[in-house]
PDB file of C-alpha atoms in Angstrom:
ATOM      1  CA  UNK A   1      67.137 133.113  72.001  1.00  0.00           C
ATOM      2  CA  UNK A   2      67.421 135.314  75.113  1.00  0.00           C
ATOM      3  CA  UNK A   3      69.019 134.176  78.464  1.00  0.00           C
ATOM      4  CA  UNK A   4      66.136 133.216  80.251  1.00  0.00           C
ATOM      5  CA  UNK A   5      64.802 131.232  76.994  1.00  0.00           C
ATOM      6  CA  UNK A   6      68.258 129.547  77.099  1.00  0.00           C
ATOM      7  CA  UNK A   7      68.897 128.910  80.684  1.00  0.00           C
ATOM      8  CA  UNK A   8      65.455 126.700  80.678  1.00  0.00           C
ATOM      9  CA  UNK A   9      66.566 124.876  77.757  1.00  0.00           C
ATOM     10  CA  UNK A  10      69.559 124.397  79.500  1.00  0.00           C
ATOM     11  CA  UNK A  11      67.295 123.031  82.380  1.00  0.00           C
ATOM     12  CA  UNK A  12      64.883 121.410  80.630  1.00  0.00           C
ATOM     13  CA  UNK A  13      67.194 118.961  78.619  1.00  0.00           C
ATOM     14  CA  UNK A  14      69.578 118.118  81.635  1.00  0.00           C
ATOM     15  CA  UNK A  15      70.602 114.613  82.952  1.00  0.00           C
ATOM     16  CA  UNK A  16      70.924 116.022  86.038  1.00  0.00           C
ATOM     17  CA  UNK A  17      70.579 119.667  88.231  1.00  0.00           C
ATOM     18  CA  UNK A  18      73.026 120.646  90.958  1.00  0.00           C
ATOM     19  CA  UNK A  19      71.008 123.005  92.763  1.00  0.00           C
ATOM     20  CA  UNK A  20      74.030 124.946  94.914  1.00  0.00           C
ATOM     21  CA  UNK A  21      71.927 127.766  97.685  1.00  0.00           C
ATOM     22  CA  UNK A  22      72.862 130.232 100.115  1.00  0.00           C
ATOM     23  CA  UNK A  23      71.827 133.087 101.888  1.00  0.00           C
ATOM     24  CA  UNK A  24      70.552 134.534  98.668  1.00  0.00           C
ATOM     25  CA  UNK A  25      67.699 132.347  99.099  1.00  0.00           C
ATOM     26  CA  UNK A  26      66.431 132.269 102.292  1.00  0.00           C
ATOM     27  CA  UNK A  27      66.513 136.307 101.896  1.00  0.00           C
ATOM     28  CA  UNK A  28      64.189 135.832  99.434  1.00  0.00           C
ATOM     29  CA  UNK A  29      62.112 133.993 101.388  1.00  0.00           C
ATOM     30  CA  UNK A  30      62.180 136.303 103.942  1.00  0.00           C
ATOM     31  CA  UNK A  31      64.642 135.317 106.526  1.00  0.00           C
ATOM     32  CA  UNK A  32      67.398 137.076 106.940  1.00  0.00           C
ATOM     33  CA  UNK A  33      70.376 136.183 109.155  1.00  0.00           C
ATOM     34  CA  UNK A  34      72.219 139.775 108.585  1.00  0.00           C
ATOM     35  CA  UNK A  35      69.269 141.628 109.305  1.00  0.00           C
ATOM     36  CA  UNK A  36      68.478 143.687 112.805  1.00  0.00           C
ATOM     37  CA  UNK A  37      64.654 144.008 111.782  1.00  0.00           C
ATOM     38  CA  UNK A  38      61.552 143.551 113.262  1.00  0.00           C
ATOM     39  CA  UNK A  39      61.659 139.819 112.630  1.00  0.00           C
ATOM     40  CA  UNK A  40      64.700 139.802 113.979  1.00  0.00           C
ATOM     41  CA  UNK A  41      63.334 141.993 117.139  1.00  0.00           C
ATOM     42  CA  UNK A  42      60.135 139.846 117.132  1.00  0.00           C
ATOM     43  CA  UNK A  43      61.791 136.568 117.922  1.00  0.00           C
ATOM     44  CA  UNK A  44      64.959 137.186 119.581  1.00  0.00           C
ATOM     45  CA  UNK A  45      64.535 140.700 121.389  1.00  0.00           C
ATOM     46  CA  UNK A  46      65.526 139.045 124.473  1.00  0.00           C
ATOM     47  CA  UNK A  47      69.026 138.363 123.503  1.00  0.00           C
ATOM     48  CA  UNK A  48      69.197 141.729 121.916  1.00  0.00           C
ATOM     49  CA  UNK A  49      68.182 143.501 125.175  1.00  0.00           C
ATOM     50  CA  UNK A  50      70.460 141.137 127.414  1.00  0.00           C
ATOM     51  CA  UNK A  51      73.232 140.718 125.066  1.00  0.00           C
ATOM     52  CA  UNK A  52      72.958 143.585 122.283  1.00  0.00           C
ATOM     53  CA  UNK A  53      73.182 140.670 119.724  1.00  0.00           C
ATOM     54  CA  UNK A  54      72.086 142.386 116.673  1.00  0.00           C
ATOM     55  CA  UNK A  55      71.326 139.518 114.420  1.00  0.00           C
ATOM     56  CA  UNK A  56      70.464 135.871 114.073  1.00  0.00           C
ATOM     57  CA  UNK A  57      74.370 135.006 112.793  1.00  0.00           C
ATOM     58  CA  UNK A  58      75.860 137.110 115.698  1.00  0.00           C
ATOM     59  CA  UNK A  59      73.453 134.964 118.073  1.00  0.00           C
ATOM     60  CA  UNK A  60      74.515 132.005 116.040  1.00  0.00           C
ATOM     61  CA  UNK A  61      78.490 132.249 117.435  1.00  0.00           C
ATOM     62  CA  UNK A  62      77.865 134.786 120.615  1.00  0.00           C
ATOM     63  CA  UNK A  63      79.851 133.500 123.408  1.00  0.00           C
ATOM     64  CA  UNK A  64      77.316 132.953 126.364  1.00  0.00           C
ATOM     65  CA  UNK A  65      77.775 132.876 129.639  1.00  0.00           C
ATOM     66  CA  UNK A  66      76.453 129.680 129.941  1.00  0.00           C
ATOM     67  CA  UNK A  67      75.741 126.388 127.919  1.00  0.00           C
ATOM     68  CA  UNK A  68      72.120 126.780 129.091  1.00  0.00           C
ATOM     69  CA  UNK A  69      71.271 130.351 127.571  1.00  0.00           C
ATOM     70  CA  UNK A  70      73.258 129.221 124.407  1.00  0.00           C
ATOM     71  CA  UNK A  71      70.390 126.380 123.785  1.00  0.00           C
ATOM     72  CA  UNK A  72      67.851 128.911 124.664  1.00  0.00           C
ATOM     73  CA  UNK A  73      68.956 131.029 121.692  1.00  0.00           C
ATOM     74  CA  UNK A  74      69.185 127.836 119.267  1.00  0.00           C
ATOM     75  CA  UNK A  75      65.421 126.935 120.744  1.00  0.00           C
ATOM     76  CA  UNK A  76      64.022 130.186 119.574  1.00  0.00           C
ATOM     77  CA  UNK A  77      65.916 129.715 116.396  1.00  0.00           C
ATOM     78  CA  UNK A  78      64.929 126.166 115.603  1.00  0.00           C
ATOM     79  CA  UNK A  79      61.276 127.264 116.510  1.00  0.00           C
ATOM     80  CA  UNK A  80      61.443 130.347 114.188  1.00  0.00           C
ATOM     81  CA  UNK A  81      63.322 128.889 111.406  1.00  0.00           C
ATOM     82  CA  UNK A  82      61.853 125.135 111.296  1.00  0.00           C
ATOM     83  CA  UNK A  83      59.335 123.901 113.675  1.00  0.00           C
ATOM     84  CA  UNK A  84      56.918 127.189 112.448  1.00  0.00           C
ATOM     85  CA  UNK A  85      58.089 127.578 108.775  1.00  0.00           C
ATOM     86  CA  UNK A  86      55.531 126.920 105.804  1.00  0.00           C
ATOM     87  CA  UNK A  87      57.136 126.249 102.547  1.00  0.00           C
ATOM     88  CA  UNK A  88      57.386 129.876 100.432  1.00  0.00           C
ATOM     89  CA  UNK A  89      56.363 130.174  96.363  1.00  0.00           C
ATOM     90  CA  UNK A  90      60.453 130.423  96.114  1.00  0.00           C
ATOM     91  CA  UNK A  91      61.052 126.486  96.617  1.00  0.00           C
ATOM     92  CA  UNK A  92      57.057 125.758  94.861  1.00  0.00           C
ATOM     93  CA  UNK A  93      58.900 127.317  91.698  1.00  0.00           C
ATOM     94  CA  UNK A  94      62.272 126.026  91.928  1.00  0.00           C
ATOM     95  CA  UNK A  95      60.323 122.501  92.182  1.00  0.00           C
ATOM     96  CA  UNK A  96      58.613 123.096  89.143  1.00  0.00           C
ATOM     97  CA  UNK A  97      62.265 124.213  87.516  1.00  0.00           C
ATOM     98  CA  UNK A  98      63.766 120.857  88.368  1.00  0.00           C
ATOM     99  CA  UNK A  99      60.598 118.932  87.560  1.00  0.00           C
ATOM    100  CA  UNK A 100      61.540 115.001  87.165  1.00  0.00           C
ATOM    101  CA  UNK A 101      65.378 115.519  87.306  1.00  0.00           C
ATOM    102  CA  UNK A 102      67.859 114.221  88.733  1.00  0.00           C
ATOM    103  CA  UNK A 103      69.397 116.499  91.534  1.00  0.00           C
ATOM    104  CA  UNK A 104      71.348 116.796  94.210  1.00  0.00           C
ATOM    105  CA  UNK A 105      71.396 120.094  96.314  1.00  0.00           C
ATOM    106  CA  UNK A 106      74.291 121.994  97.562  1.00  0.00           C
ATOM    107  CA  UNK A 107      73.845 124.664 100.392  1.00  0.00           C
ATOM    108  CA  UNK A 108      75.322 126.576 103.216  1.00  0.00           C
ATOM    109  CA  UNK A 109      71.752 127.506 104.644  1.00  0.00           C
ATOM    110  CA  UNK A 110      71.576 125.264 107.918  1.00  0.00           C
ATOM    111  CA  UNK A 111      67.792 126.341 108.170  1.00  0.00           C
ATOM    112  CA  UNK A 112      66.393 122.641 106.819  1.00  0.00           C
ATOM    113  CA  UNK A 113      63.742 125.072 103.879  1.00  0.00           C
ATOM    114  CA  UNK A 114      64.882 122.252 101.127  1.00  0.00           C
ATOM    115  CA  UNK A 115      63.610 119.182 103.229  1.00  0.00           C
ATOM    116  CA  UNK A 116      60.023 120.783 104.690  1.00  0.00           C
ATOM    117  CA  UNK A 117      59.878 121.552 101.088  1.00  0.00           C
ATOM    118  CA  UNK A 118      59.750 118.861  99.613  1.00  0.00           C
ATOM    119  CA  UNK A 119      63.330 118.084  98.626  1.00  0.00           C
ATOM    120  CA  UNK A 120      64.659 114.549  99.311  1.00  0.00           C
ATOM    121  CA  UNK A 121      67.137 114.806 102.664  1.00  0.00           C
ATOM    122  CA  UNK A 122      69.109 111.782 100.815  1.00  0.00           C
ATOM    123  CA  UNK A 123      69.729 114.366  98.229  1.00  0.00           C
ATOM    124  CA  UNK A 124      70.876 117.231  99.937  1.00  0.00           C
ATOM    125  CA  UNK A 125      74.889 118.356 101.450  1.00  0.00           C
ATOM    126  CA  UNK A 126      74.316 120.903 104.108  1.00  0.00           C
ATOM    127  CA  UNK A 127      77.999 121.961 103.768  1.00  0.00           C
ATOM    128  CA  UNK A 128      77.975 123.372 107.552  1.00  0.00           C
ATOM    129  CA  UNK A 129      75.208 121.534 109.103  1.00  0.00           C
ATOM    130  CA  UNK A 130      71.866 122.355 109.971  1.00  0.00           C
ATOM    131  CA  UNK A 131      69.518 123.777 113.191  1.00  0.00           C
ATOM    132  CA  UNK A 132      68.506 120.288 113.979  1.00  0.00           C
ATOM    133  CA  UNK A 133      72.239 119.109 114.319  1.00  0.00           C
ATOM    134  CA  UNK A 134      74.236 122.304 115.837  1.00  0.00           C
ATOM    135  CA  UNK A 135      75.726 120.418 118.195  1.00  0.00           C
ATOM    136  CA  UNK A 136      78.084 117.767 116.375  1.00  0.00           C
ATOM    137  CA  UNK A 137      77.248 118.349 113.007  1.00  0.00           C
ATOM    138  CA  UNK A 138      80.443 116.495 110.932  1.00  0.00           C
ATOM    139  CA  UNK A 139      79.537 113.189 111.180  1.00  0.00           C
ATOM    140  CA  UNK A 140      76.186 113.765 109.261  1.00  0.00           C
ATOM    141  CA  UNK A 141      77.941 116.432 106.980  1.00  0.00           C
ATOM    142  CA  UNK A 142      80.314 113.623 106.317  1.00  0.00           C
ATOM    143  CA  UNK A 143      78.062 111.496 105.075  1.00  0.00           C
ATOM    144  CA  UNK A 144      76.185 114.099 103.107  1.00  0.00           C
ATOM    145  CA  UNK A 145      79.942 114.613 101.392  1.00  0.00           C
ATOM    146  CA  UNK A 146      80.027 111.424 100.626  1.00  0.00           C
ATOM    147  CA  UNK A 147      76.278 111.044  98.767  1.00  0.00           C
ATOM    148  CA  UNK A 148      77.277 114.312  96.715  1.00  0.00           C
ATOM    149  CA  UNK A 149      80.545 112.863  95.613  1.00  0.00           C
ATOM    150  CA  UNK A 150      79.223 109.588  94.208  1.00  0.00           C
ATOM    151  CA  UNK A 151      76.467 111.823  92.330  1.00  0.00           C
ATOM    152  CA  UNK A 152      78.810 114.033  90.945  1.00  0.00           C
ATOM    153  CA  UNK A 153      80.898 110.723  89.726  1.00  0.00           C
ATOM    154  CA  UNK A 154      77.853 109.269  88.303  1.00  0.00           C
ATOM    155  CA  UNK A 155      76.900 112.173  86.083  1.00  0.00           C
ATOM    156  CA  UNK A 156      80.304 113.314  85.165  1.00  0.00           C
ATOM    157  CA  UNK A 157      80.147 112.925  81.627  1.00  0.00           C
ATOM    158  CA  UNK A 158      76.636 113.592  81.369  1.00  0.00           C
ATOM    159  CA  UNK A 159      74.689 116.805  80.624  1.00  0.00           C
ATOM    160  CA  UNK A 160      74.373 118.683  84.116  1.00  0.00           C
ATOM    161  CA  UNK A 161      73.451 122.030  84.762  1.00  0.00           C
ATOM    162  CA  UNK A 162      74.671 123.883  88.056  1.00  0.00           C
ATOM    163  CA  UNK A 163      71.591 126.733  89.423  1.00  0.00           C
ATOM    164  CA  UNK A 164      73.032 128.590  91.821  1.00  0.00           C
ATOM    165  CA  UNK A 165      70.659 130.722  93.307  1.00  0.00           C
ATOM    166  CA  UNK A 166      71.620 133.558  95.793  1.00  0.00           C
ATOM    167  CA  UNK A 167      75.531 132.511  96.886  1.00  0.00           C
ATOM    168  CA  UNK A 168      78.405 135.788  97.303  1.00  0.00           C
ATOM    169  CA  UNK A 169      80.334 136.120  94.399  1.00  0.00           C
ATOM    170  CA  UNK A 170      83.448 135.422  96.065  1.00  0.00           C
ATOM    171  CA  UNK A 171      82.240 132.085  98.156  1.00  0.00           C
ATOM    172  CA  UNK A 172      84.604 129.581  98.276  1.00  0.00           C
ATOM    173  CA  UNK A 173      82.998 126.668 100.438  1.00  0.00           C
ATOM    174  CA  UNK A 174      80.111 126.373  97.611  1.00  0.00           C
ATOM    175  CA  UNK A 175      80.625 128.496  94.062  1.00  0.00           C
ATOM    176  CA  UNK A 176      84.304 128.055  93.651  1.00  0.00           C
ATOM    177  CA  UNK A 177      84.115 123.700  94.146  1.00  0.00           C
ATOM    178  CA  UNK A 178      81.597 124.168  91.937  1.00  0.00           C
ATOM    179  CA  UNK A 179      82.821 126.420  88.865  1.00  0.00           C
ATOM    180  CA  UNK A 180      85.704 124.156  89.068  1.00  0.00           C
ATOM    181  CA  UNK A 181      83.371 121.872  88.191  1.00  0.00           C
ATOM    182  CA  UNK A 182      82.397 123.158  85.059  1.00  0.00           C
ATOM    183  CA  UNK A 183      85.279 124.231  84.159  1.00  0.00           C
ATOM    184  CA  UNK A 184      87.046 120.483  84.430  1.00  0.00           C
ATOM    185  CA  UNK A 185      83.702 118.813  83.106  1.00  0.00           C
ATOM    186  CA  UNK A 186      82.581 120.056  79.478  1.00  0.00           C
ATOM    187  CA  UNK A 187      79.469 118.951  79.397  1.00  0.00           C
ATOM    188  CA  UNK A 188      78.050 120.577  82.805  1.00  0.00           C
ATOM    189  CA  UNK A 189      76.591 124.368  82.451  1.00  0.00           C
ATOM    190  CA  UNK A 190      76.205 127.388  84.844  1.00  0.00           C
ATOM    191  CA  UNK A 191      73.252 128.998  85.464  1.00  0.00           C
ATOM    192  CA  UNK A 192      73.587 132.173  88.615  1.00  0.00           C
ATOM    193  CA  UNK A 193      70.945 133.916  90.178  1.00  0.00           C
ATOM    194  CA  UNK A 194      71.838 136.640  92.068  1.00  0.00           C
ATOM    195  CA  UNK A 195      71.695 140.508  92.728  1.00  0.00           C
ATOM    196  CA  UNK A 196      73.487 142.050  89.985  1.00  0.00           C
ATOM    197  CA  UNK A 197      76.745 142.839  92.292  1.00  0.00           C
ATOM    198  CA  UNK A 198      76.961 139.114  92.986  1.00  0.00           C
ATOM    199  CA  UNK A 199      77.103 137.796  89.496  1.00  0.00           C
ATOM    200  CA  UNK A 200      80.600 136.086  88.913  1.00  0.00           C
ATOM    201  CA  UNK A 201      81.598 133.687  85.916  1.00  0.00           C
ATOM    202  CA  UNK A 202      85.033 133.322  85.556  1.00  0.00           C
ATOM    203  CA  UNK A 203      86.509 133.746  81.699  1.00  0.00           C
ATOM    204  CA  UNK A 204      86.866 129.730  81.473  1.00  0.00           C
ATOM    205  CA  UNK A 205      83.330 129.004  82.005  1.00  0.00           C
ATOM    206  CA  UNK A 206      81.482 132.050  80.361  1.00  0.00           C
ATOM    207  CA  UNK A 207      80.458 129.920  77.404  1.00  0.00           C
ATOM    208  CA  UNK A 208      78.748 127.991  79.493  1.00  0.00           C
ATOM    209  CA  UNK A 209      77.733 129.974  82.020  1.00  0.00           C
ATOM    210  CA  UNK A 210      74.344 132.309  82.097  1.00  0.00           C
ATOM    211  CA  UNK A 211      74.197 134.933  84.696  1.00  0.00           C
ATOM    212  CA  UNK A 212      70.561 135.659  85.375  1.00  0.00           C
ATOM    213  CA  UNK A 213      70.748 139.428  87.376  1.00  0.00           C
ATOM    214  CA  UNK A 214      67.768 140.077  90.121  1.00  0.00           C
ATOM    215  CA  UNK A 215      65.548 139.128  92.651  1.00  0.00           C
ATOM    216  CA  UNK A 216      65.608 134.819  92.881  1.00  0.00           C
ATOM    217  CA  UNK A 217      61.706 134.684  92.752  1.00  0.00           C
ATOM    218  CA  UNK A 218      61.230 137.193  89.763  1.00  0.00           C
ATOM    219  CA  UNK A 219      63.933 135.710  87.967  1.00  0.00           C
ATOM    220  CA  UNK A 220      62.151 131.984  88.496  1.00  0.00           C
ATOM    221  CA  UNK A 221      58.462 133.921  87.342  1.00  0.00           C
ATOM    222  CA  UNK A 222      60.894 134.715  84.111  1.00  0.00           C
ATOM    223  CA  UNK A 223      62.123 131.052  83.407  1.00  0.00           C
ATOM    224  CA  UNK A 224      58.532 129.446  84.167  1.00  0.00           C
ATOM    225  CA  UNK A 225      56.633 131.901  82.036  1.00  0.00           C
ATOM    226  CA  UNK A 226      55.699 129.548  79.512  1.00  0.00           C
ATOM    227  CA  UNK A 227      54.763 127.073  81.658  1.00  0.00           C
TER     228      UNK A 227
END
C-alpha cells in the first residue's frame, strides 16, 4: 500500500481529525503574507508607496504614525482577506477528506478561510487570533484553548489522526504541541503536507507518521482519487 493509499485509510477510519494549518495553506490558496507581488501591490500599494512596507506581515506589525492609518491598513486587509474572499477548491477538498468526522482545527492563519468555508467556528483555535479580532484577541483565543483542550481529552485514547497541511518544519506554537501529541498518545497518527524542505517527523513518531511531499492541493487530488 503506498503513502497516499495509507494516509486515507488512516483518515478514513479515524474517531477524530486534528486538522493543524498555517501559512502553507493560504499560499496555496493564493494569499501570500511574505509575498511583495502584484496582489500584494494591488491592494496595499498605498502603504508601500508611503511606508515602503513590502508585504502584508510587515504591514501587519509596522509601527504607524498614528492609530488611525494603522486601522486603515487592517481595513484593506480585512476587505482583501475576508469580506471579498470566495471559498478556494483547497478547503472544498479538505472537506471532502474529513467527511463526517469529528474535528477540531488548529491554525496560525488569522485570515477566518476555515469559517467562510464551511468549518464550524466552535471547532476551530486560531492560536494568534484572527482579522476580525486584531485588537484584543486573548480573551477569544482563550476560549478557543479551552474548546481544543476538552477535545483533545475526549479523544485521547481514541483513533485520531493529526493533517497538518502547510506549517514550517521547525514551528513550535502549532507542530511541536502537536507531535508531542502523538508521540505521548499511541493511538493518534501524523499525516504532513508540505513542500519537500518542510517535511519533519521526529524518530519517535515516524511509525506513525506519513510525510506527504508537494503542493497541498495536488497532494489532496492524490488522496481523493478514488473518490
Amino acid at each position: 500500500m503506498n503513502e497516499f493509499k495509507t494516509a486515507r485509510n488512516w483518515l478514513d477510519n479515524a474517531d477524530a481529525v486534528i486538522i493543524s494549518a498555517g501559512n502553507g495553506l493560504s499560499i496555496t490558496e493564493g494569499y501570500n503574507i511574505f509575498a511583495h507581488d502584484e496582489a500584494f501591490m494591488t491592494h496595499f500599494g498605498t502603504f508601500y508607496e508611503r511606508y515602503g512596507i513590502m508585504n502584508i506581515l510587515q504591514g501587519a506589525f509596522y509601527n504607524y504614525p498614528t492609530v488611525a492609518e494603522r486601522d486603515a491598513f487592517y481595513k484593506v486587509l480585512f476587505d482583501y482577506m475576508v469580506d471579498h474572499y470566495e471559498s478556494t477548491p483547497v478547503f472544498r477538498d479538505l472537506k471532502q477528506l474529513v467527511g463526517d468526522h469529528e474535528y477540531f482545527v488548529v491554525t496560525s492563519n488569522g485570515n477566518m478561510h476555515f469559517q467562510l468555508s464551511g468549518f464550524d467556528e466552535e471547532r476551530i483555535f486560531e492560536v494568534e487570533g484572527n482579522f476580525g479580532n486584531n485588537q484584543n484577541p486573548m480573551p477569544m483565543i482563550q476560549k478557543q484553548q479551552a474548546k481544543f483542550n476538552a477535545f483533545v481529552q475526549k479523544y485521547r485514547s481514541q483513533n485520531v489522526v493529526i493533517l497538518e497541511l502547510g506549517i514550517g518544519a521547525n514551528n513550535q506554537l502549532i507542530k511541536a504541541l502537536l507531535m508531542q501529541l502523538v508521540a505521548q498518545s499511541l493511538s493518534y497518527r501524523y499525516i504532513t503536507l508540505n513542500l519537500p524542505h518542510e517535511i519533519n517527523i521526529p524518530a519517535a513518531i515516524e511509525q506513525r507518521s506519513i510525510g506527504l511531499a508537494g503542493s497541498i492541493d495536488d497532494n489532496f487530488k492524490e488522496l481523493l482519487k478514488n473518490d
